[in-house]
mmCIF file of N, CA and C in Angstrom:
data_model
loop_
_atom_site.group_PDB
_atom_site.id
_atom_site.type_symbol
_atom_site.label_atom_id
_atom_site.label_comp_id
_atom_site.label_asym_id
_atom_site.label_seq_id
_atom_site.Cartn_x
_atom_site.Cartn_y
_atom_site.Cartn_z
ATOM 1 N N UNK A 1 -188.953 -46.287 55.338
ATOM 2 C CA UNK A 1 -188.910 -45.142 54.458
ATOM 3 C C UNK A 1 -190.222 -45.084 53.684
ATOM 4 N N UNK A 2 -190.390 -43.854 53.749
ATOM 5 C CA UNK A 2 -192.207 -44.012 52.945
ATOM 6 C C UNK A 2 -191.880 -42.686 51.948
ATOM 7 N N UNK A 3 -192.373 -43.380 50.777
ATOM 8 C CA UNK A 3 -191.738 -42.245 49.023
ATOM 9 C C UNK A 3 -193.400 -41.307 49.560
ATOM 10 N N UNK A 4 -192.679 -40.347 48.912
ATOM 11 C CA UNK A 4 -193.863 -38.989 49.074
ATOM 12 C C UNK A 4 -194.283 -38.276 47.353
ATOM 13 N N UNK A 5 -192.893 -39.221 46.718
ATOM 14 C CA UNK A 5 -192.899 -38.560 45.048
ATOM 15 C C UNK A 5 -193.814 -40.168 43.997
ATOM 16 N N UNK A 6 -194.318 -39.920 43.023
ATOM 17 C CA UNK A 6 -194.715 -40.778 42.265
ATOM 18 C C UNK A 6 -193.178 -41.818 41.800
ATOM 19 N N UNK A 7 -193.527 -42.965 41.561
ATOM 20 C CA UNK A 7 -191.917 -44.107 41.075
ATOM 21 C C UNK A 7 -191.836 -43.400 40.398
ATOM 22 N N UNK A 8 -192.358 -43.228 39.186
ATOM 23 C CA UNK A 8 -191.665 -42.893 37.845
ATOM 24 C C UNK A 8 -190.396 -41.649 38.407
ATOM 25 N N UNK A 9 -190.985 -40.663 39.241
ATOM 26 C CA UNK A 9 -190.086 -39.570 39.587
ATOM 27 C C UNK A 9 -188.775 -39.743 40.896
ATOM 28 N N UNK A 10 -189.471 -40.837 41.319
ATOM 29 C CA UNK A 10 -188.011 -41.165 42.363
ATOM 30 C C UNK A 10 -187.280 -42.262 41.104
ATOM 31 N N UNK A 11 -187.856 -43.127 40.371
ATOM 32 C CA UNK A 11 -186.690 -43.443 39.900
ATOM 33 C C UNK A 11 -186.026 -43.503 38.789
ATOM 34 N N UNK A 12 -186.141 -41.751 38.352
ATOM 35 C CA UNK A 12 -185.885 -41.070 37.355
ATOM 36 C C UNK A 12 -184.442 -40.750 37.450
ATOM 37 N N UNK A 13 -184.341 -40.061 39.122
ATOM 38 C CA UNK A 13 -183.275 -39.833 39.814
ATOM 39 C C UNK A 13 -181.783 -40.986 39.743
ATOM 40 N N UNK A 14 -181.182 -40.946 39.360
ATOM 41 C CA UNK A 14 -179.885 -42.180 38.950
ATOM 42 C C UNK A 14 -179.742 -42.570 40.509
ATOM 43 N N UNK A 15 -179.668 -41.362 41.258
ATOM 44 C CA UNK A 15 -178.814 -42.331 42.616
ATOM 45 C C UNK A 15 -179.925 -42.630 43.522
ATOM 46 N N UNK A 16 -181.237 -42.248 43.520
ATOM 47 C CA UNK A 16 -182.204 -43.009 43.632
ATOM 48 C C UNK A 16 -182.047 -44.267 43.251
ATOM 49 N N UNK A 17 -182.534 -44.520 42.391
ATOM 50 C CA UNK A 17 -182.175 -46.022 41.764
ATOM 51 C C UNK A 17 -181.234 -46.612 42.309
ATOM 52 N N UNK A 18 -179.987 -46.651 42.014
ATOM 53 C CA UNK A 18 -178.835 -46.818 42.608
ATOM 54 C C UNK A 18 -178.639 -47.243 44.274
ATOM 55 N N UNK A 19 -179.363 -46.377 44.609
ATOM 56 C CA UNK A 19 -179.640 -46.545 46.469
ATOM 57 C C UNK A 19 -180.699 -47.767 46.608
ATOM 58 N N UNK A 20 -181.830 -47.663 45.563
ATOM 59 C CA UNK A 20 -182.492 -48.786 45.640
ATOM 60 C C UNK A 20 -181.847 -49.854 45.624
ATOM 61 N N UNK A 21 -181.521 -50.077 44.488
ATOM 62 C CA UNK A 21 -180.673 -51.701 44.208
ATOM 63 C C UNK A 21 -179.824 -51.867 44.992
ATOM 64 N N UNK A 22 -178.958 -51.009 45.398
ATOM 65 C CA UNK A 22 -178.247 -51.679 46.542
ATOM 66 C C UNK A 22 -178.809 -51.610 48.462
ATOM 67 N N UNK A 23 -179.737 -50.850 48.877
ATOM 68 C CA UNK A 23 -180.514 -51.888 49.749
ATOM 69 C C UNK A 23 -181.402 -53.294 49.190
ATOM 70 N N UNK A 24 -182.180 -53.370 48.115
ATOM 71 C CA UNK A 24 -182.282 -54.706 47.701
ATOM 72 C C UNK A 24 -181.721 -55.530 47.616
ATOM 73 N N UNK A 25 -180.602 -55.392 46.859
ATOM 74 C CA UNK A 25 -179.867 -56.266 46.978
ATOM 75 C C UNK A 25 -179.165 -57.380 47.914
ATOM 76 N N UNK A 26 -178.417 -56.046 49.001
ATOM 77 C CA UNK A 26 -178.162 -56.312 50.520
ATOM 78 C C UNK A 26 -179.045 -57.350 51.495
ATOM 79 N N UNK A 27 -180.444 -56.781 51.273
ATOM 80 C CA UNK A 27 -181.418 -57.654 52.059
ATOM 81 C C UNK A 27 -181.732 -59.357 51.298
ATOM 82 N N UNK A 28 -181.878 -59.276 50.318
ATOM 83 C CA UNK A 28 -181.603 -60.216 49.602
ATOM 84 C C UNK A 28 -180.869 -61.665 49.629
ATOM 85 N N UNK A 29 -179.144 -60.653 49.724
ATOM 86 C CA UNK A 29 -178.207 -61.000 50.132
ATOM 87 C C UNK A 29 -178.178 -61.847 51.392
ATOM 88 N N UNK A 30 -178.635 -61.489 52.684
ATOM 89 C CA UNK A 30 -178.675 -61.333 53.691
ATOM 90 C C UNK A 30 -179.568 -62.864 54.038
ATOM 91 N N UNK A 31 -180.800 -62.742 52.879
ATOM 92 C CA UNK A 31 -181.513 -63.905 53.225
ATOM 93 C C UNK A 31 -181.023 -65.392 52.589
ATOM 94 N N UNK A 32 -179.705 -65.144 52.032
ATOM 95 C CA UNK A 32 -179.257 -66.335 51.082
ATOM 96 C C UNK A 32 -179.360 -66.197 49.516
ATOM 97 N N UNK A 33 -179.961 -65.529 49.070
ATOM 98 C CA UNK A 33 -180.067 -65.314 47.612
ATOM 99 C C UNK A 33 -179.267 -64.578 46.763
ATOM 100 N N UNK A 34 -178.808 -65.478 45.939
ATOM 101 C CA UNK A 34 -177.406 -64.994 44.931
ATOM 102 C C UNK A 34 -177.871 -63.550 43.934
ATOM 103 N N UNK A 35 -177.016 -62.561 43.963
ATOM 104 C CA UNK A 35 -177.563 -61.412 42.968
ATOM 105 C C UNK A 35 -176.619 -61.587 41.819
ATOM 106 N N UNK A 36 -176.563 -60.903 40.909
ATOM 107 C CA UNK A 36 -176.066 -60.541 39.979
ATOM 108 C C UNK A 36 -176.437 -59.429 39.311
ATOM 109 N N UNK A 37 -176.154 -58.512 38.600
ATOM 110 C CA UNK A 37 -176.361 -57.294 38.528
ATOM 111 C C UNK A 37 -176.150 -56.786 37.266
ATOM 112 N N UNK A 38 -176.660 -57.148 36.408
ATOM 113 C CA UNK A 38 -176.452 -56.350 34.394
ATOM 114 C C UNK A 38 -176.805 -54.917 34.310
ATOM 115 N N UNK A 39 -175.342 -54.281 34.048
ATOM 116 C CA UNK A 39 -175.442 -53.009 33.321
ATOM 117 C C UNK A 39 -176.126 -52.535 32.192
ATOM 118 N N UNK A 40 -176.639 -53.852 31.519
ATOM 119 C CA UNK A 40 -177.196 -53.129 30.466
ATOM 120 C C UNK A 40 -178.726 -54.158 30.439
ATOM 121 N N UNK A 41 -178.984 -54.713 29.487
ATOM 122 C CA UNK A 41 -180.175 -55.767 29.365
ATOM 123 C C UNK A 41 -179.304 -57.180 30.177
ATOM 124 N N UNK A 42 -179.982 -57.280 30.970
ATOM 125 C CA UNK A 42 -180.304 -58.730 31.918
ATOM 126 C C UNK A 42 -181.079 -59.504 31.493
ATOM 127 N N UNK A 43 -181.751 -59.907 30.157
ATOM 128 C CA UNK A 43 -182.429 -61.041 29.826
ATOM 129 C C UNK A 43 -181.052 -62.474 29.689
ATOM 130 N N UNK A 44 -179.817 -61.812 28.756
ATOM 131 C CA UNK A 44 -178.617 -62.581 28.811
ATOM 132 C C UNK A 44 -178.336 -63.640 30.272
ATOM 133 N N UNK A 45 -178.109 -62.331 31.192
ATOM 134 C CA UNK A 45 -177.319 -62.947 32.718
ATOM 135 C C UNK A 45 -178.402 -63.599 32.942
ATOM 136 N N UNK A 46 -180.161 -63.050 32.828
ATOM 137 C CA UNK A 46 -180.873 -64.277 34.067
ATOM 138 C C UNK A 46 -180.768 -65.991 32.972
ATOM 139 N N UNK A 47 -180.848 -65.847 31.758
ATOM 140 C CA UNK A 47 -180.569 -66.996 31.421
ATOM 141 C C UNK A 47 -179.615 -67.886 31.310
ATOM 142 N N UNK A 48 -178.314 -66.776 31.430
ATOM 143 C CA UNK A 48 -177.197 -67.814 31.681
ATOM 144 C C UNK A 48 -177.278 -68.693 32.902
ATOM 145 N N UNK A 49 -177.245 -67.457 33.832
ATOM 146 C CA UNK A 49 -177.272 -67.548 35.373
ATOM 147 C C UNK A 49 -178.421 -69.146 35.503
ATOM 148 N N UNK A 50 -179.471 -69.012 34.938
ATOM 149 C CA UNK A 50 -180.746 -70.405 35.438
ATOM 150 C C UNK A 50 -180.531 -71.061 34.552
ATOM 151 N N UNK A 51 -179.245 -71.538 33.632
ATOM 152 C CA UNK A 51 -178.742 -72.690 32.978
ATOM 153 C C UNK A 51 -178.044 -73.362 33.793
ATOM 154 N N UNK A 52 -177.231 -72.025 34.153
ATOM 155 C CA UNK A 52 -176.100 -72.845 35.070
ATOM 156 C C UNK A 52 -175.976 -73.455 36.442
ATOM 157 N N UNK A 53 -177.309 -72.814 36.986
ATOM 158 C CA UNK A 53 -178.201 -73.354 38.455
ATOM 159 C C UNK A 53 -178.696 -74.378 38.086
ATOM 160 N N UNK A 54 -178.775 -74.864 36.859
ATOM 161 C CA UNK A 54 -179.905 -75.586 36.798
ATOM 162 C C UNK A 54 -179.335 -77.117 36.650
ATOM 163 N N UNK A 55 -178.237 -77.365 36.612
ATOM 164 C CA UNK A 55 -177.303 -78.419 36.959
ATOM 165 C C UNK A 55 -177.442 -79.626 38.075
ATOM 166 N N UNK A 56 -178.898 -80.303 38.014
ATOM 167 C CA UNK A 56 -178.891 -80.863 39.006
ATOM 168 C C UNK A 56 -180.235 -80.476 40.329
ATOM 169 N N UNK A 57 -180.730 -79.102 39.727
ATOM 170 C CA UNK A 57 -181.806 -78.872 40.566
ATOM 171 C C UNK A 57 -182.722 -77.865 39.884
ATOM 172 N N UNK A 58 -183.448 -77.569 40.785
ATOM 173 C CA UNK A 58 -184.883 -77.225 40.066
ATOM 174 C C UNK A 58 -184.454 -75.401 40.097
ATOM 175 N N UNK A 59 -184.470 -74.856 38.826
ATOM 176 C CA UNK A 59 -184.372 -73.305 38.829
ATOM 177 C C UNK A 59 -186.158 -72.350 38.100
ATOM 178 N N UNK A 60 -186.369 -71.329 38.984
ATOM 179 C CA UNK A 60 -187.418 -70.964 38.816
ATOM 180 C C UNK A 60 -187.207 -69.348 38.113
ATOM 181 N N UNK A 61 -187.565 -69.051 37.163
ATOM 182 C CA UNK A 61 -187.596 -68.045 36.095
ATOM 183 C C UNK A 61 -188.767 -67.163 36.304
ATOM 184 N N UNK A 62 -188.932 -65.792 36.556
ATOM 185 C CA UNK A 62 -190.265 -65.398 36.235
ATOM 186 C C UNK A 62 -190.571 -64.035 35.839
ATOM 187 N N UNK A 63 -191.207 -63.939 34.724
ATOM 188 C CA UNK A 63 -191.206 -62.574 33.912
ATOM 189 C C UNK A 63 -192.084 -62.689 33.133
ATOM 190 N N UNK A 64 -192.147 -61.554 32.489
ATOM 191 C CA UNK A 64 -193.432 -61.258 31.422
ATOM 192 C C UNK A 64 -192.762 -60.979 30.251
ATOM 193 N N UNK A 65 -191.639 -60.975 30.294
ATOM 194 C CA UNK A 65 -190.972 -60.577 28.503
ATOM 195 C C UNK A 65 -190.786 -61.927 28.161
ATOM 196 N N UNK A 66 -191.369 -61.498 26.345
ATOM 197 C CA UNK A 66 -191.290 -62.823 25.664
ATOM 198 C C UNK A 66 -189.732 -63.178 25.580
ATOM 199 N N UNK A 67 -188.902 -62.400 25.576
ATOM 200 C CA UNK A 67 -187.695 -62.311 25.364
ATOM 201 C C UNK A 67 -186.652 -63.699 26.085
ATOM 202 N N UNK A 68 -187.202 -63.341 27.455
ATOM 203 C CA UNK A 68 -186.509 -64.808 28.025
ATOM 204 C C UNK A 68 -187.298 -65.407 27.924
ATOM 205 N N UNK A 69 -188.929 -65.972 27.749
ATOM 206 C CA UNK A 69 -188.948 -67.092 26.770
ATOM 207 C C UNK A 69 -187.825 -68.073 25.663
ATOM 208 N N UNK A 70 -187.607 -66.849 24.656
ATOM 209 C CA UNK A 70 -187.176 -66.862 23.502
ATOM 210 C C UNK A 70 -185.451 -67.417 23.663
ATOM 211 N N UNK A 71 -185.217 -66.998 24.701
ATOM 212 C CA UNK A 71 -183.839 -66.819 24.935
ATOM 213 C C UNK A 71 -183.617 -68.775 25.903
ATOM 214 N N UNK A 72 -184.525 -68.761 26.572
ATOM 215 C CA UNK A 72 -184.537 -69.845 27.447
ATOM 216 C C UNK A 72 -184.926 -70.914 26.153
ATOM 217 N N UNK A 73 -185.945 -71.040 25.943
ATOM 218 C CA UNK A 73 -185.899 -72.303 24.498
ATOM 219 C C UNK A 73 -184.699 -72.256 23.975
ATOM 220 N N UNK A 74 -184.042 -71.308 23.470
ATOM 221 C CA UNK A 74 -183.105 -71.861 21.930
ATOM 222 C C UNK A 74 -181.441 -71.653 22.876
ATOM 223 N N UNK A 75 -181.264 -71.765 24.468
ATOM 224 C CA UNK A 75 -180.077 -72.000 25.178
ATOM 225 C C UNK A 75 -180.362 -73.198 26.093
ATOM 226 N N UNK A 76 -181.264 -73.362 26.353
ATOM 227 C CA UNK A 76 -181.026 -74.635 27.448
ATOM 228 C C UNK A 76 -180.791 -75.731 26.641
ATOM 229 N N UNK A 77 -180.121 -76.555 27.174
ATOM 230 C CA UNK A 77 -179.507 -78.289 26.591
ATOM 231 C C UNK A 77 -180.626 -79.079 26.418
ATOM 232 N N UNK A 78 -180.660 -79.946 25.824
ATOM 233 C CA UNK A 78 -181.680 -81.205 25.251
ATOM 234 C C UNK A 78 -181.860 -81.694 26.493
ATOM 235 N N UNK A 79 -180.942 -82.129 27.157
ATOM 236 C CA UNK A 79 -181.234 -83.172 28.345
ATOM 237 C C UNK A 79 -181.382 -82.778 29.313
ATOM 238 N N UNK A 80 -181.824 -81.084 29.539
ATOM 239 C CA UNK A 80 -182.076 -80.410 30.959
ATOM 240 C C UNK A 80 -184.005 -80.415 30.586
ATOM 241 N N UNK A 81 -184.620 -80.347 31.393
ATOM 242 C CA UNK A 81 -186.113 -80.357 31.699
ATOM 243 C C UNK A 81 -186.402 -78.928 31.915
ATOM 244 N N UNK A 82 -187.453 -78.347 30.970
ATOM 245 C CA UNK A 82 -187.928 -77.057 31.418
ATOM 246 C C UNK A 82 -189.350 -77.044 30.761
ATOM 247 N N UNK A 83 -190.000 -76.419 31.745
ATOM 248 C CA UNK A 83 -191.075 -76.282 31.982
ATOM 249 C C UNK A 83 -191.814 -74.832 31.489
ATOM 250 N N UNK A 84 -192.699 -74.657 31.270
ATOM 251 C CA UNK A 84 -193.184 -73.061 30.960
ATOM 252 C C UNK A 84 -194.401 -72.438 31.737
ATOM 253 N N UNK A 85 -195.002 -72.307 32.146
ATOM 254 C CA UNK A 85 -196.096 -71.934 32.919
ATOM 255 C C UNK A 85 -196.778 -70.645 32.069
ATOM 256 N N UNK A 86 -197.987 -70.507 31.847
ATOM 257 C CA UNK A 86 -198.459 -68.894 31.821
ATOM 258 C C UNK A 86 -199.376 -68.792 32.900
ATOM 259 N N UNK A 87 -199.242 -67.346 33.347
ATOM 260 C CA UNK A 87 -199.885 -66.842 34.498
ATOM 261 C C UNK A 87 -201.249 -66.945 34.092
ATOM 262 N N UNK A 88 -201.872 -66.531 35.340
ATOM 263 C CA UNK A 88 -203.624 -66.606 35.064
ATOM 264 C C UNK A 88 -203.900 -66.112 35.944
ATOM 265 N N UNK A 89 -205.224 -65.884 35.949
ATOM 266 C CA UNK A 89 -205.823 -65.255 37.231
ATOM 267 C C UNK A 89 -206.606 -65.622 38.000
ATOM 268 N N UNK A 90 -206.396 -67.142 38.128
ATOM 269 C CA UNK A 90 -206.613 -68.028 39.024
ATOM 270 C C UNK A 90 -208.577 -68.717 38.210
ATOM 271 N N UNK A 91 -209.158 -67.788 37.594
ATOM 272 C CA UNK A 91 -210.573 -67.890 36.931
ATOM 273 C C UNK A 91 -211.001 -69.629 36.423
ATOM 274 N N UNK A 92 -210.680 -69.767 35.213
ATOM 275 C CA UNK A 92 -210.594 -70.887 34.965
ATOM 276 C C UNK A 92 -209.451 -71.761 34.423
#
């Protein structure tokens, strides 16, 4: 499928969107990877969700809002290991 409209205007459209996420999802799906899906702000679910993965193995987080920062420090347990990374652009 090849978009002919700018994003902002295909996914302005609700069932646009809607059609998106659920072929994403699907393929996703398909390759082994667990979804979950927040109706409203998802900073909550991805941090619950990579507490509760994180039981024993290595869970990988990645975003640009300080928010799950914020949210990941003051919920994960003392005795779980987490790590922080900031991006770069490879320079120095």
């Amino acid at each position: 499928m090849v978009l002919t409209v700018a994003q902002t205007s295909f996914l302005s459209n609700i069932r646009n969107k809607s059609r998106l996420i659920q072929m994403l999802s699907s393929y996703l799906i398909s390759k082994g990877y667990i979804i979950k899906q927040a109706n409203d702000d998802a900073d909550t679910v991805i941090v619950n969700e990579a507490i509760k993965r994180a039981q024993g193995q290595y869970v990988v987080v990645v975003d640009q809002d300080i928010d799950l920062l914020v949210l990941l420090i003051a919920h994960t347990p003392v005795e779980n290991q987490i790590v922080f990374l900031k991006p770069g652009n490879g320079g120095n």
